[in-house]
Tab-separated table of C-alpha atoms in Angstrom:
chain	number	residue	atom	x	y	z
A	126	UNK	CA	-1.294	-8.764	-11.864
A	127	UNK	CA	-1.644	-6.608	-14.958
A	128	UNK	CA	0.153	-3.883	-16.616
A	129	UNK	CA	-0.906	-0.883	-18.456
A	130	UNK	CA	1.207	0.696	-20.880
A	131	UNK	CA	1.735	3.420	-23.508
A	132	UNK	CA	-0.101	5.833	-21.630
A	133	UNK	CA	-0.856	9.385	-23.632
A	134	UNK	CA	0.971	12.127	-21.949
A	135	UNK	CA	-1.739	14.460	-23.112
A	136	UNK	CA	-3.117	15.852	-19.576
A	137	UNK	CA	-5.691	18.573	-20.686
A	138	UNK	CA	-7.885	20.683	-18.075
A	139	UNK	CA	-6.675	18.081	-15.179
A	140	UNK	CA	-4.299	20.122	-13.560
A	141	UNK	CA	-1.289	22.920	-14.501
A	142	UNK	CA	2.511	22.039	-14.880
A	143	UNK	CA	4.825	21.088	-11.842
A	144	UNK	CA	6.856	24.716	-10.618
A	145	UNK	CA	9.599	21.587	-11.590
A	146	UNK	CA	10.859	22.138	-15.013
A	147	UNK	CA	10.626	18.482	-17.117
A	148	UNK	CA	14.085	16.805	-16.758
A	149	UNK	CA	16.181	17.224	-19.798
A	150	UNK	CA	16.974	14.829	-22.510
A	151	UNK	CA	20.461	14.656	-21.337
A	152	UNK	CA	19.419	13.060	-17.756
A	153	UNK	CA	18.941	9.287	-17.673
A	154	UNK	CA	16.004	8.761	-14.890
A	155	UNK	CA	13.554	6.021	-15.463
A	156	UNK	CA	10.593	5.221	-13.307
A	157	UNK	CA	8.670	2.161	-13.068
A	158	UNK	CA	5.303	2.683	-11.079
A	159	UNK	CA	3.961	0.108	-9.163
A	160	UNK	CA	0.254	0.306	-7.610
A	161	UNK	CA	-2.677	-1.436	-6.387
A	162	UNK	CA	-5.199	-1.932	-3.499
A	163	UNK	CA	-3.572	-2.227	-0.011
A	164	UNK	CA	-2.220	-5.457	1.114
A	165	UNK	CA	-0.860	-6.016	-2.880
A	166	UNK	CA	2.636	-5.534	-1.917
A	167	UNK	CA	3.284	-2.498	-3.741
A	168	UNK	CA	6.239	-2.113	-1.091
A	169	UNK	CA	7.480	-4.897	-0.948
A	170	UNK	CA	8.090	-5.774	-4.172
A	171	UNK	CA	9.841	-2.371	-4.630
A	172	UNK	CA	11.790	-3.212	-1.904
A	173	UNK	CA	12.999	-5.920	-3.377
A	174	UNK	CA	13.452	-4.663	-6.551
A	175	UNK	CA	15.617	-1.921	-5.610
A	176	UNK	CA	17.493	-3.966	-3.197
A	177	UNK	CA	18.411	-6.636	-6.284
A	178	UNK	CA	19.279	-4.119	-8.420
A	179	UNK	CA	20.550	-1.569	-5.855
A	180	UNK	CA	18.084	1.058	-6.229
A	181	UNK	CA	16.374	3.707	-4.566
A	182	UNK	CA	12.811	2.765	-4.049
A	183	UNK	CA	10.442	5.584	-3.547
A	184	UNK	CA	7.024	5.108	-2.017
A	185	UNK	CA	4.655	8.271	-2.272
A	186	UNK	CA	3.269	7.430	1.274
A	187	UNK	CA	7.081	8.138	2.461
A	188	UNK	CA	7.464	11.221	0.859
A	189	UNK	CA	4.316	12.726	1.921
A	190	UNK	CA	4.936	11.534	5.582
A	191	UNK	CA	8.220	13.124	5.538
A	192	UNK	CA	7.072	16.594	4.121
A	193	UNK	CA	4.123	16.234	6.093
A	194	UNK	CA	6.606	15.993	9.448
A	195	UNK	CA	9.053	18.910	7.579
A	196	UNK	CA	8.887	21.873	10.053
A	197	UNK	CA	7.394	25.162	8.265
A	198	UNK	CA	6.421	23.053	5.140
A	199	UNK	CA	4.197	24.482	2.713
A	200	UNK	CA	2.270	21.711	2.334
A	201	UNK	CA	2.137	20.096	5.423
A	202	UNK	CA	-1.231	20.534	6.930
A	203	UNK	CA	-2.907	19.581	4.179
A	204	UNK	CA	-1.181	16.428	3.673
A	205	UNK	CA	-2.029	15.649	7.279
A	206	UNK	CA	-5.284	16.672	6.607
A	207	UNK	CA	-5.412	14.217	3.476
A	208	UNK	CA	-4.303	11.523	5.209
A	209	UNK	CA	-6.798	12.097	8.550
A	210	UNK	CA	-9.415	11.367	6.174
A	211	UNK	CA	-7.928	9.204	4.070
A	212	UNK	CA	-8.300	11.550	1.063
A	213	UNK	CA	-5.850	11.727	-2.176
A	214	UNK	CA	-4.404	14.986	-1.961
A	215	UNK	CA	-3.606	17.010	-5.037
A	216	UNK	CA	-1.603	15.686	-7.731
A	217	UNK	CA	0.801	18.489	-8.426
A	218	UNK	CA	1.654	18.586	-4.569
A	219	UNK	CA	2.227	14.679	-5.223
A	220	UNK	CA	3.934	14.914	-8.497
A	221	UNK	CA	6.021	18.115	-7.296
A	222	UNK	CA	7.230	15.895	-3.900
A	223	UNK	CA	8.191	12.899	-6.417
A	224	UNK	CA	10.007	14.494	-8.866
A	225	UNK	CA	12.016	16.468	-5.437
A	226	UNK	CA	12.704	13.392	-4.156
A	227	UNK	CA	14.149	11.892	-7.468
A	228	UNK	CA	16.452	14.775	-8.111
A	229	UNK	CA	17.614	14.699	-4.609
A	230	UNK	CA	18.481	10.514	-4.773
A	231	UNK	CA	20.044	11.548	-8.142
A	232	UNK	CA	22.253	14.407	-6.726
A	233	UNK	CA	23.530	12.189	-3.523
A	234	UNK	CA	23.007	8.417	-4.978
A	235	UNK	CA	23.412	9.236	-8.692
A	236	UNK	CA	19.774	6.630	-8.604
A	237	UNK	CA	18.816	6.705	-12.380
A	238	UNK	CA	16.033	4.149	-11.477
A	239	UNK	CA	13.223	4.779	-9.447
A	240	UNK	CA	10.664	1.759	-8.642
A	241	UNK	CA	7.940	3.866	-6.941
A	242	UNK	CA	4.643	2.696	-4.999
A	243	UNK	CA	1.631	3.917	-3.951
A	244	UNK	CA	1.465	6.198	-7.122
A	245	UNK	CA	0.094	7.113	-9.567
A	246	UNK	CA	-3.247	5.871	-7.953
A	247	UNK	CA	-5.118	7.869	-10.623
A	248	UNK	CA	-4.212	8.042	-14.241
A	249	UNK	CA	-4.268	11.662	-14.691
A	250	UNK	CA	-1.675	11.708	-11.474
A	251	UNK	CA	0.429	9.551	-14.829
A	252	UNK	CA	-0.450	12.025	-16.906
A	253	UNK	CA	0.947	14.855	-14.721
A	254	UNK	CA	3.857	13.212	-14.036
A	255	UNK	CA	4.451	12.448	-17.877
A	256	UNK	CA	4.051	15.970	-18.885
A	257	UNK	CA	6.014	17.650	-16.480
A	258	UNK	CA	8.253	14.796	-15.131
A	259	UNK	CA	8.677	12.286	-17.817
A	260	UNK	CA	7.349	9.551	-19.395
A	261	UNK	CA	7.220	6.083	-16.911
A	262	UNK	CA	9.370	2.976	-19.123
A	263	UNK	CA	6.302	0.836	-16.872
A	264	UNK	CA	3.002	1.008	-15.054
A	265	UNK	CA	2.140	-2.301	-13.155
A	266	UNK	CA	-0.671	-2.580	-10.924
A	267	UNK	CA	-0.812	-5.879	-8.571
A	268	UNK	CA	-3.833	-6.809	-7.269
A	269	UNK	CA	-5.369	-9.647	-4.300
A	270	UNK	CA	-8.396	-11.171	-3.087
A	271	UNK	CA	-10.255	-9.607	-0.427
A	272	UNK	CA	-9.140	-12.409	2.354
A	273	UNK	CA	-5.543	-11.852	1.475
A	274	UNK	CA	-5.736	-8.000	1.593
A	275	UNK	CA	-6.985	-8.173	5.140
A	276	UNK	CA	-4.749	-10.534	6.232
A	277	UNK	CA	-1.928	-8.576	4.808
A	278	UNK	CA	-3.028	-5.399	6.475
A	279	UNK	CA	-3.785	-7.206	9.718
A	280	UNK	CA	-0.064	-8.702	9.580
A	281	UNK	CA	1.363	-5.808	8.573
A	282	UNK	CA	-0.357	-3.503	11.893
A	283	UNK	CA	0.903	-6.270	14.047
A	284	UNK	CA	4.473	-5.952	12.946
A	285	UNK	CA	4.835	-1.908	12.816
A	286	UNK	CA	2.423	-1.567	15.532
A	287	UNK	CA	0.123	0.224	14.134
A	288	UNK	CA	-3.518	1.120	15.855
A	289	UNK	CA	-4.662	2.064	12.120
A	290	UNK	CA	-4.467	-1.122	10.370
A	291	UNK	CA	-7.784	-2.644	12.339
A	292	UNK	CA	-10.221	-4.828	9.494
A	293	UNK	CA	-12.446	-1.778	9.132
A	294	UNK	CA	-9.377	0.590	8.393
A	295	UNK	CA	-8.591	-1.904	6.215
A	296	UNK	CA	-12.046	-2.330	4.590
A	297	UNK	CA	-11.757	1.608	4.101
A	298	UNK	CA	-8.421	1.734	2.478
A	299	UNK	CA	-10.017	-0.704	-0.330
A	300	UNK	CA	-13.104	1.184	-0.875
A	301	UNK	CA	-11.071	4.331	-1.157
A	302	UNK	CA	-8.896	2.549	-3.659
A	303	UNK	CA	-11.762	0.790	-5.618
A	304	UNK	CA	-13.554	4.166	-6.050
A	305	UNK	CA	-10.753	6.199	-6.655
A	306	UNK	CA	-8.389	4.503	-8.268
A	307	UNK	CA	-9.747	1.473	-10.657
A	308	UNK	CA	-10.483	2.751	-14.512
């Protein structure tokens, strides 16, 4: 497991602002990102984070899915798209859906702590985030072997039933990861 911190907020040509102005000073939201290749247990250590602490955890595979399955959503098939062929999707749409659901978990839940997985996968998705959002207090990013990854995703299919976690899909979602996501 390893951590990255003290990220620069400086984002340059990689994308424009979220249509989401940056939260004011006055609101007290904190974020702690947790990512890594599948089968790290991104979720479930959120999961168990925000259930010690009574939090809301906030996975970005969620909040797609459910904006994805909105009806008349401006997004939608291109996040179904995305995730057809397995294919991050454009940050602001990513970093506009986050920062939506945070506001709406601190409007009904008054949540001023966010564990969130699957995100920010890439570091300028941090860097959008930071500069329109606000700045993460951490960044962690667990990692496995190969043999526990598969056997992960392998359990994992069995118990949600799920005909996309086969060893190739698997094999696919690491690759993706490694290419996409590792500095």
């Amino acid at each position: 497991m390893g951590i990255i911190a003290d990220v620069t907020a400086s984002i340059g040509p990689f994308g424009t602002p979220s249509p989401n102005p940056p939260l004011s000073s006055s609101d007290s939201y904190s974020v702690i990102f947790v990512f890594g290749s599948p089968g790290a247990a991104k979720g479930t250590q959120c999961y168990v984070f925000a259930q010690e602490f009574q939090l809301q955890h906030l996975s970005l595979g969620d909040v797609l899915c459910a904006e994805r399955d909105t009806s008349g959503s401006e997004y939608g098939e291109l996040i179904a798209r995305n995730m057809q062929e397995w294919k991050i999707g454009p940050m602001d749409i990513a970093v506009t859906l986050l920062h939506d659901a945070m506001k709406e978990a601190r409007r009904k839940d008054r949540i001023e702590l966010f564990p969130i997985d699957r995100f920010p996968r890439k570091i300028e998705r941090l860097q959008l985030f930071e500069l329109t959002v606000f700045r993460a207090k951490l960044v962690f990013l667990l990692n496995n072997s190969d043999d526990v990854r598969r056997l992960r995703g392998l359990k994992c299919g069995n118990i949600e039933n799920r005909s996309d976690d086969t060893a190739d899909i698997i094999d696919k979602r690491f690759d993706t990861f490694a290419s996409t996501c590792m500095p």
